[in-house]
Coordinates of C-alpha atoms in Angstrom, one line a residue:
X1 CA 0.0 0.0 0.0
X2 CA 2.8 2.4 0.9
X3 CA 4.5 1.5 -2.4
X4 CA 1.4 2.4 -4.3
X5 CA 1.1 5.7 -2.5
X6 CA 4.8 6.5 -3.1
X7 CA 4.4 5.8 -6.9
X8 CA 1.2 7.9 -7.0
X9 CA 3.1 10.7 -5.2
X10 CA 6.0 10.5 -7.6
X11 CA 3.7 10.5 -10.6
X12 CA 1.9 13.5 -9.2
X13 CA 5.1 15.4 -8.5
X14 CA 6.5 14.6 -11.9
X15 CA 3.3 15.8 -13.6
X16 CA 3.3 19.0 -11.5
X17 CA 6.9 19.6 -12.2
X18 CA 6.3 19.0 -16.0
X19 CA 3.4 21.4 -15.9
X20 CA 5.4 24.1 -14.1
X21 CA 8.3 23.7 -16.6
X22 CA 6.1 24.0 -19.6
X23 CA 4.3 26.9 -18.1
X24 CA 7.6 28.7 -17.5
X25 CA 9.1 27.8 -20.9
X26 CA 6.0 29.1 -22.7
X27 CA 6.3 32.4 -20.8
X28 CA 3.0 32.1 -19.0
X29 CA 4.5 32.9 -15.6
X30 CA 5.6 36.4 -16.8
X31 CA 2.2 36.9 -18.5
X32 CA 0.4 35.9 -15.3
X33 CA 2.6 38.4 -13.3
X34 CA 1.8 41.1 -15.8
X35 CA -1.9 40.4 -15.6
X36 CA -1.7 40.7 -11.8
X37 CA 0.2 44.0 -12.2
X38 CA 3.2 42.5 -10.3
X39 CA 5.7 42.8 -13.1
X40 CA 6.1 45.5 -15.7
X41 CA 5.4 44.3 -19.3
X42 CA 8.1 44.4 -21.9
X43 CA 8.2 43.5 -25.6
X44 CA 11.1 42.6 -27.9
X45 CA 11.9 44.3 -31.2
X46 CA 11.7 41.4 -33.6
X47 CA 13.3 40.8 -37.0
X48 CA 10.2 42.1 -38.9
X49 CA 10.5 45.5 -37.2
X50 CA 14.2 45.7 -37.9
X51 CA 13.6 44.7 -41.6
X52 CA 10.8 47.2 -42.0
X53 CA 13.1 50.0 -40.6
X54 CA 16.0 48.9 -42.8
X55 CA 13.7 49.0 -45.9
X56 CA 12.5 52.5 -45.1
X57 CA 16.1 53.7 -44.6
X58 CA 17.2 52.3 -47.9
X59 CA 14.2 53.9 -49.7
X60 CA 15.6 57.3 -48.6
X61 CA 12.3 59.1 -48.8
X62 CA 10.9 62.1 -46.9
X63 CA 7.3 62.1 -45.8
X64 CA 5.2 65.1 -45.0
X65 CA 3.0 63.0 -42.6
X66 CA 3.4 59.7 -40.8
X67 CA 0.3 58.0 -39.4
X68 CA 1.3 55.6 -36.6
X69 CA -1.0 53.0 -35.1
X70 CA -2.7 49.6 -35.3
X71 CA -5.1 48.1 -37.9
X72 CA -7.5 51.0 -37.6
X73 CA -4.8 53.3 -38.8
X74 CA -3.5 50.8 -41.4
X75 CA -6.9 50.5 -43.1
X76 CA -7.1 54.2 -43.8
X77 CA -6.2 55.4 -47.3
X78 CA -5.1 58.8 -46.1
X79 CA -3.3 59.6 -49.4
X80 CA -6.7 59.7 -51.1
X81 CA -7.7 62.6 -48.8
X82 CA -4.3 64.4 -49.0
X83 CA -3.1 63.6 -52.6
X84 CA -0.6 66.5 -52.6
X85 CA 1.1 65.2 -49.4
X86 CA 3.7 62.5 -49.0
X87 CA 1.9 60.1 -46.6
X88 CA 3.6 57.2 -44.8
X89 CA 1.1 54.9 -43.1
X90 CA 2.9 52.9 -40.3
X91 CA -0.3 51.2 -39.1
X92 CA 0.2 47.6 -38.2
X93 CA -2.6 45.1 -37.4
X94 CA -2.8 43.8 -33.9
X95 CA -0.3 46.2 -32.4
X96 CA -0.6 47.0 -28.7
X97 CA 0.7 50.3 -27.3
X98 CA 4.0 48.7 -26.5
X99 CA 4.3 47.2 -30.0
X100 CA 3.7 50.7 -31.4
X101 CA 6.3 52.1 -29.1
X102 CA 8.8 49.5 -30.4
X103 CA 8.3 51.0 -33.9
X104 CA 9.0 54.6 -33.0
X105 CA 12.5 54.1 -34.3
X106 CA 11.0 53.8 -37.8
X107 CA 9.8 57.3 -37.8
X108 CA 13.1 59.2 -38.4
X109 CA 13.9 57.0 -41.4
X110 CA 11.2 58.9 -43.4
X111 CA 11.9 62.3 -41.8
X112 CA 8.3 63.5 -41.5
X113 CA 7.2 67.0 -40.6
X114 CA 4.0 65.8 -38.8
X115 CA 3.3 62.6 -36.8
X116 CA -0.3 61.5 -36.1
X117 CA -0.7 58.8 -33.5
X118 CA -3.6 56.6 -32.6
X119 CA -2.9 53.7 -30.2
X120 CA -4.6 51.9 -27.4
X121 CA -7.6 49.8 -28.4
X122 CA -5.7 46.4 -28.5
X123 CA -4.2 47.1 -25.1
X124 CA -7.5 48.2 -23.6
X125 CA -9.0 44.9 -24.7
X126 CA -6.5 42.8 -22.7
X127 CA -5.1 45.1 -20.0
X128 CA -6.5 47.2 -17.2
X129 CA -7.1 50.9 -17.6
X130 CA -4.1 51.6 -15.2
X131 CA -1.8 49.3 -17.2
X132 CA -3.0 50.8 -20.5
X133 CA -2.3 54.4 -19.4
X134 CA 1.2 53.4 -18.1
X135 CA 2.0 51.8 -21.5
X136 CA 0.8 55.0 -23.2
X137 CA 3.1 57.1 -21.0
X138 CA 6.0 55.0 -22.2
X139 CA 5.0 55.5 -25.8
X140 CA 4.9 59.2 -25.4
X141 CA 8.3 59.1 -23.6
X142 CA 9.8 57.3 -26.5
X143 CA 8.2 59.7 -29.0
X144 CA 9.8 62.6 -27.1
X145 CA 13.2 61.0 -27.1
X146 CA 13.6 59.3 -30.4
X147 CA 11.9 61.2 -33.2
X148 CA 12.5 64.6 -34.8
X149 CA 9.0 65.6 -35.9
X150 CA 8.1 69.3 -35.7
X151 CA 4.5 68.5 -35.0
X152 CA 3.0 65.6 -33.0
X153 CA -0.8 65.0 -33.1
X154 CA -2.3 62.6 -30.5
X155 CA -5.7 61.1 -31.4
X156 CA -8.2 59.7 -29.0
X157 CA -9.2 56.0 -29.4
X158 CA -12.3 55.6 -31.4
X159 CA -15.6 54.3 -29.9
X160 CA -16.7 50.7 -30.5
X161 CA -20.2 49.5 -31.2
X162 CA -22.7 49.3 -28.3
X163 CA -22.7 45.5 -28.3
X164 CA -18.9 45.1 -28.8
X165 CA -17.3 42.2 -26.8
X166 CA -13.8 43.5 -27.7
X167 CA -13.9 46.5 -25.3
X168 CA -16.4 48.9 -23.8
X169 CA -16.8 52.6 -24.4
X170 CA -16.7 53.6 -20.7
X171 CA -13.2 52.3 -20.5
X172 CA -12.2 54.0 -23.7
X173 CA -13.6 57.3 -22.5
X174 CA -11.6 57.1 -19.3
X175 CA -8.5 56.1 -21.3
X176 CA -9.0 59.1 -23.6
X177 CA -9.2 61.5 -20.7
X178 CA -5.9 60.1 -19.4
X179 CA -4.0 60.4 -22.7
X180 CA -5.4 63.9 -23.3
X181 CA -3.7 65.0 -20.0
X182 CA -0.5 63.4 -21.0
X183 CA -0.5 65.0 -24.4
X184 CA -1.3 68.4 -23.1
X185 CA 1.5 68.1 -20.4
X186 CA 4.0 67.5 -23.3
X187 CA 2.4 70.3 -25.4
X188 CA 1.3 67.9 -28.1
X189 CA -1.9 68.6 -30.0
X190 CA -4.7 66.3 -28.8
X191 CA -7.7 65.6 -31.2
X192 CA -10.9 64.1 -29.9
X193 CA -12.0 61.7 -32.6
X194 CA -14.2 59.7 -30.2
X195 CA -16.9 62.4 -30.0
X196 CA -16.8 62.9 -33.8
X197 CA -17.6 59.3 -34.4
X198 CA -19.8 58.4 -31.4
X199 CA -23.5 58.5 -31.6
X200 CA -25.3 57.9 -28.3
X201 CA -21.9 57.0 -26.8
X202 CA -20.9 54.3 -29.3
X203 CA -19.8 53.6 -32.8
X204 CA -22.8 53.5 -35.2
X205 CA -23.4 50.3 -37.0
X206 CA -23.4 52.2 -40.3
X207 CA -19.7 53.1 -39.7
X208 CA -18.4 49.6 -39.1
X209 CA -18.7 46.0 -40.3
X210 CA -17.4 44.4 -37.1
X211 CA -18.1 46.9 -34.3
X212 CA -14.5 48.0 -34.2
X213 CA -12.9 48.8 -37.6
X214 CA -14.2 51.6 -39.8
X215 CA -15.7 51.2 -43.2
X216 CA -13.4 52.9 -45.8
X217 CA -15.7 55.8 -46.5
X218 CA -15.9 56.7 -42.8
X219 CA -12.2 57.8 -42.8
X220 CA -13.4 61.1 -44.2
X221 CA -14.3 62.2 -40.6
X222 CA -10.8 61.4 -39.5
X223 CA -9.2 63.2 -42.5
X224 CA -11.3 66.3 -41.8
X225 CA -10.4 66.3 -38.2
X226 CA -6.6 66.4 -38.9
X227 CA -6.7 68.4 -42.1
X228 CA -5.6 71.6 -40.5
X229 CA -2.5 69.9 -39.1
X230 CA -1.6 68.0 -42.3
X231 CA -1.8 71.1 -44.4
X232 CA -0.4 73.8 -42.1
X233 CA 3.2 74.8 -42.1
X234 CA 4.9 74.5 -38.7
X235 CA 8.0 76.5 -38.1
X236 CA 8.5 75.8 -34.4
X237 CA 8.8 72.4 -32.6
X238 CA 6.0 71.7 -30.2
X239 CA 8.2 69.8 -27.9
X240 CA 11.8 69.7 -26.7
X241 CA 13.8 66.7 -27.9

């Protein structure tokens, strides 16, 4: 009987040890600690980012405006609204705030006059409001240190549909209030796109196919909101680098 218990205990211990090892090797421990807000979250700049940056450097181009963000930015054909401007769209699907911060080093490769940033929805969907704001603070710190734009425009996160399971609009509104204060503290221009898209506090179904991403013709609202910054001539930097 004792032998059976010993074998059972050894099997249980081995199974538990194997589970812990797999959990650790897969990086789940660090993810759990981040979720519990015990450990600060970090990302790694991967080969795709380095390759993208190298490609832009070798093209040796100069953009008037860079749009930086996630898939919502990527899906916008901004050149159609500003055909006389050299537009560089650095939107990347699925990017979190920290992912976008990792790509700040791409911006100087195209030497833009104006940078327009929208970031946050993917982080808000999986992180707390406090964590999301902390990540955005790091993004703005990186922008202040690593890029030479004369004009930085910070956009609010857009609303989602009323029945969206991706995120909720109350959280987005609170996040936008936080990043507005951060932008103003750095003397960056903040543009509230949320209120320009929201109807009854959410993204109208006529503006979206999935409750999150905009239909192509709905980018006109966005373009009109930033037109004065895209087209104006800035002679003085808005921030000290």
